[in-house]
Amino acid sequence: MRKVMKIILIVLAVFFIIATLLPLLKYDQWWIRVFDFPRGQIAIAGMLIVAAYFFFWNYRSAGEIAVMAGLVLCVVYQGIQMFPYTRLAQKQVVATEEASPDTSLALLIANVLMDNRETDRLLKLIEDYDPDVVLTVETDHWWEEQLRVIEDEYPHTVKAPID
């Protein structure tokens, strides 16, 4: 049983090493780019695998040590990649002292859901908040027709209704 668990841990370690290395390739296929996103999960899983491996087994071959060292390097790399997005990193944008309407941009984003027919509520939100940009999501042709009433105030539109 211990041998089976050791093999499983090695296979998982190799998987997470590959998951770390694939995004370094300059290809845009989804099955490569998908590994750009679960950095935290890869790092945590890598740490758990290394801990389990060294906690449970005394005998270690040079190949196994190389795989675990590679996994440790991958965990470190994932941490470096995530660091700028943590509270530990220095802020790159200085907060404003006082917000000015002349230098602000107000967005209203509404996921209207095609089956929803409560246009009055959305139009009231638009009227109340008076945003600079209105973005509606999950709109169909019916919603496009209903929202034409705001085109005088928002003349620049991009429409892509999908039924």
PDB file of C-alpha atoms in Angstrom, residues 36-147:
ATOM      1  CA  ASP A  36      -2.177  30.272 -15.897  1.00  0.00           C
ATOM      2  CA  PHE A  37      -5.060  30.576 -13.447  1.00  0.00           C
ATOM      3  CA  PRO A  38      -4.989  27.958 -10.659  1.00  0.00           C
ATOM      4  CA  ARG A  39      -1.632  29.113  -9.278  1.00  0.00           C
ATOM      5  CA  GLY A  40      -2.744  29.025  -5.651  1.00  0.00           C
ATOM      6  CA  GLN A  41      -4.216  25.568  -6.009  1.00  0.00           C
ATOM      7  CA  ILE A  42      -1.073  24.267  -7.726  1.00  0.00           C
ATOM      8  CA  ALA A  43       1.147  25.760  -5.011  1.00  0.00           C
ATOM      9  CA  ILE A  44      -0.923  24.354  -2.141  1.00  0.00           C
ATOM     10  CA  ALA A  45      -1.220  20.932  -3.754  1.00  0.00           C
ATOM     11  CA  GLY A  46       2.532  20.932  -4.391  1.00  0.00           C
ATOM     12  CA  MET A  47       3.293  21.747  -0.761  1.00  0.00           C
ATOM     13  CA  LEU A  48       0.939  19.012   0.450  1.00  0.00           C
ATOM     14  CA  ILE A  49       2.509  16.454  -1.888  1.00  0.00           C
ATOM     15  CA  VAL A  50       6.050  17.323  -0.765  1.00  0.00           C
ATOM     16  CA  ALA A  51       5.025  17.210   2.902  1.00  0.00           C
ATOM     17  CA  ALA A  52       3.232  13.872   2.498  1.00  0.00           C
ATOM     18  CA  TYR A  53       6.127  12.406   0.563  1.00  0.00           C
ATOM     19  CA  PHE A  54       8.786  13.329   3.126  1.00  0.00           C
ATOM     20  CA  PHE A  55       6.553  12.559   6.098  1.00  0.00           C
ATOM     21  CA  PHE A  56       5.588   9.035   5.093  1.00  0.00           C
ATOM     22  CA  TRP A  57       8.670   7.557   3.413  1.00  0.00           C
ATOM     23  CA  ASN A  58      12.208   7.062   4.614  1.00  0.00           C
ATOM     24  CA  TYR A  59      13.782   5.594   1.495  1.00  0.00           C
ATOM     25  CA  ARG A  60      14.159   8.073  -1.343  1.00  0.00           C
ATOM     26  CA  SER A  61      15.819   7.402  -4.687  1.00  0.00           C
ATOM     27  CA  ALA A  62      17.726  10.092  -6.580  1.00  0.00           C
ATOM     28  CA  GLY A  63      14.932  10.232  -9.185  1.00  0.00           C
ATOM     29  CA  GLU A  64      12.272  10.750  -6.556  1.00  0.00           C
ATOM     30  CA  ILE A  65      14.347  13.456  -4.879  1.00  0.00           C
ATOM     31  CA  ALA A  66      14.746  15.166  -8.282  1.00  0.00           C
ATOM     32  CA  VAL A  67      10.968  15.098  -8.838  1.00  0.00           C
ATOM     33  CA  MET A  68      10.315  16.522  -5.369  1.00  0.00           C
ATOM     34  CA  ALA A  69      12.999  19.197  -5.859  1.00  0.00           C
ATOM     35  CA  GLY A  70      11.362  20.104  -9.168  1.00  0.00           C
ATOM     36  CA  LEU A  71       8.002  20.335  -7.418  1.00  0.00           C
ATOM     37  CA  VAL A  72       9.474  22.582  -4.708  1.00  0.00           C
ATOM     38  CA  LEU A  73      10.874  24.863  -7.435  1.00  0.00           C
ATOM     39  CA  CYS A  74       7.457  24.938  -9.069  1.00  0.00           C
ATOM     40  CA  VAL A  75       5.815  25.901  -5.763  1.00  0.00           C
ATOM     41  CA  VAL A  76       8.360  28.715  -5.349  1.00  0.00           C
ATOM     42  CA  TYR A  77       7.736  29.873  -8.934  1.00  0.00           C
ATOM     43  CA  GLN A  78       3.960  29.883  -8.376  1.00  0.00           C
ATOM     44  CA  GLY A  79       4.479  31.924  -5.201  1.00  0.00           C
ATOM     45  CA  ILE A  80       6.612  34.454  -7.078  1.00  0.00           C
ATOM     46  CA  GLN A  81       3.949  34.740  -9.770  1.00  0.00           C
ATOM     47  CA  MET A  82       1.216  35.331  -7.170  1.00  0.00           C
ATOM     48  CA  PHE A  83       3.159  37.726  -4.944  1.00  0.00           C
ATOM     49  CA  PRO A  84       2.321  40.977  -6.829  1.00  0.00           C
ATOM     50  CA  TYR A  85      -1.393  40.284  -6.227  1.00  0.00           C
ATOM     51  CA  THR A  86      -1.079  39.881  -2.465  1.00  0.00           C
ATOM     52  CA  ARG A  87      -1.278  42.491   0.286  1.00  0.00           C
ATOM     53  CA  LEU A  88       2.449  42.008   0.835  1.00  0.00           C
ATOM     54  CA  ALA A  89       3.336  43.617  -2.502  1.00  0.00           C
ATOM     55  CA  GLN A  90       3.789  47.362  -2.836  1.00  0.00           C
ATOM     56  CA  LYS A  91       0.821  49.180  -4.370  1.00  0.00           C
ATOM     57  CA  GLN A  92       1.430  50.360  -7.919  1.00  0.00           C
ATOM     58  CA  VAL A  93      -1.362  52.918  -7.995  1.00  0.00           C
ATOM     59  CA  VAL A  94      -1.645  55.716  -5.484  1.00  0.00           C
ATOM     60  CA  ALA A  95      -5.096  56.282  -4.015  1.00  0.00           C
ATOM     61  CA  THR A  96      -6.658  59.631  -4.785  1.00  0.00           C
ATOM     62  CA  GLU A  97      -7.098  62.175  -2.065  1.00  0.00           C
ATOM     63  CA  GLU A  98     -10.386  63.436  -3.425  1.00  0.00           C
ATOM     64  CA  ALA A  99     -12.491  61.962  -6.212  1.00  0.00           C
ATOM     65  CA  SER A 100     -13.608  64.453  -8.829  1.00  0.00           C
ATOM     66  CA  PRO A 101     -16.587  63.851 -11.131  1.00  0.00           C
ATOM     67  CA  ASP A 102     -14.516  65.310 -13.984  1.00  0.00           C
ATOM     68  CA  THR A 103     -11.870  62.611 -13.642  1.00  0.00           C
ATOM     69  CA  SER A 104     -14.133  59.674 -12.702  1.00  0.00           C
ATOM     70  CA  LEU A 105     -15.734  57.066 -14.879  1.00  0.00           C
ATOM     71  CA  ALA A 106     -18.941  55.466 -13.664  1.00  0.00           C
ATOM     72  CA  LEU A 107     -19.860  52.032 -15.007  1.00  0.00           C
ATOM     73  CA  LEU A 108     -23.156  50.235 -14.628  1.00  0.00           C
ATOM     74  CA  ILE A 109     -22.972  46.544 -15.462  1.00  0.00           C
ATOM     75  CA  ALA A 110     -26.204  44.574 -15.390  1.00  0.00           C
ATOM     76  CA  ASN A 111     -26.630  40.868 -15.973  1.00  0.00           C
ATOM     77  CA  VAL A 112     -30.262  41.110 -17.032  1.00  0.00           C
ATOM     78  CA  LEU A 113     -30.906  37.404 -17.671  1.00  0.00           C
ATOM     79  CA  MET A 114     -32.849  36.854 -20.885  1.00  0.00           C
ATOM     80  CA  ASP A 115     -35.947  35.493 -19.146  1.00  0.00           C
ATOM     81  CA  ASN A 116     -36.189  38.604 -17.000  1.00  0.00           C
ATOM     82  CA  ARG A 117     -38.687  41.133 -18.361  1.00  0.00           C
ATOM     83  CA  GLU A 118     -38.385  43.829 -15.663  1.00  0.00           C
ATOM     84  CA  THR A 119     -37.031  46.607 -17.836  1.00  0.00           C
ATOM     85  CA  ASP A 120     -38.464  49.297 -15.581  1.00  0.00           C
ATOM     86  CA  ARG A 121     -36.145  48.278 -12.751  1.00  0.00           C
ATOM     87  CA  LEU A 122     -33.075  48.486 -14.992  1.00  0.00           C
ATOM     88  CA  LEU A 123     -34.122  51.808 -16.504  1.00  0.00           C
ATOM     89  CA  LYS A 124     -34.696  53.161 -12.980  1.00  0.00           C
ATOM     90  CA  LEU A 125     -31.173  52.049 -11.969  1.00  0.00           C
ATOM     91  CA  ILE A 126     -29.724  53.775 -15.010  1.00  0.00           C
ATOM     92  CA  GLU A 127     -31.667  56.933 -14.195  1.00  0.00           C
ATOM     93  CA  ASP A 128     -30.723  56.867 -10.492  1.00  0.00           C
ATOM     94  CA  TYR A 129     -27.001  56.259 -10.959  1.00  0.00           C
ATOM     95  CA  ASP A 130     -26.527  58.144 -14.245  1.00  0.00           C
ATOM     96  CA  PRO A 131     -23.437  56.117 -15.263  1.00  0.00           C
ATOM     97  CA  ASP A 132     -21.047  57.107 -18.037  1.00  0.00           C
ATOM     98  CA  VAL A 133     -21.131  53.587 -19.504  1.00  0.00           C
ATOM     99  CA  VAL A 134     -23.906  50.994 -19.401  1.00  0.00           C
ATOM    100  CA  LEU A 135     -23.057  47.358 -20.071  1.00  0.00           C
ATOM    101  CA  THR A 136     -25.786  44.749 -20.181  1.00  0.00           C
ATOM    102  CA  VAL A 137     -25.085  41.042 -20.260  1.00  0.00           C
ATOM    103  CA  GLU A 138     -27.307  38.138 -21.341  1.00  0.00           C
ATOM    104  CA  THR A 139     -29.469  40.319 -23.522  1.00  0.00           C
ATOM    105  CA  ASP A 140     -31.551  39.043 -26.396  1.00  0.00           C
ATOM    106  CA  HIS A 141     -33.344  40.902 -29.198  1.00  0.00           C
ATOM    107  CA  TRP A 142     -36.255  41.708 -26.872  1.00  0.00           C
ATOM    108  CA  TRP A 143     -33.882  43.455 -24.436  1.00  0.00           C
ATOM    109  CA  GLU A 144     -32.245  45.309 -27.308  1.00  0.00           C
ATOM    110  CA  GLU A 145     -35.644  46.717 -28.285  1.00  0.00           C
ATOM    111  CA  GLN A 146     -36.463  47.711 -24.691  1.00  0.00           C
ATOM    112  CA  LEU A 147     -33.137  49.494 -24.171  1.00  0.00           C
TER     113      LEU A 147
END
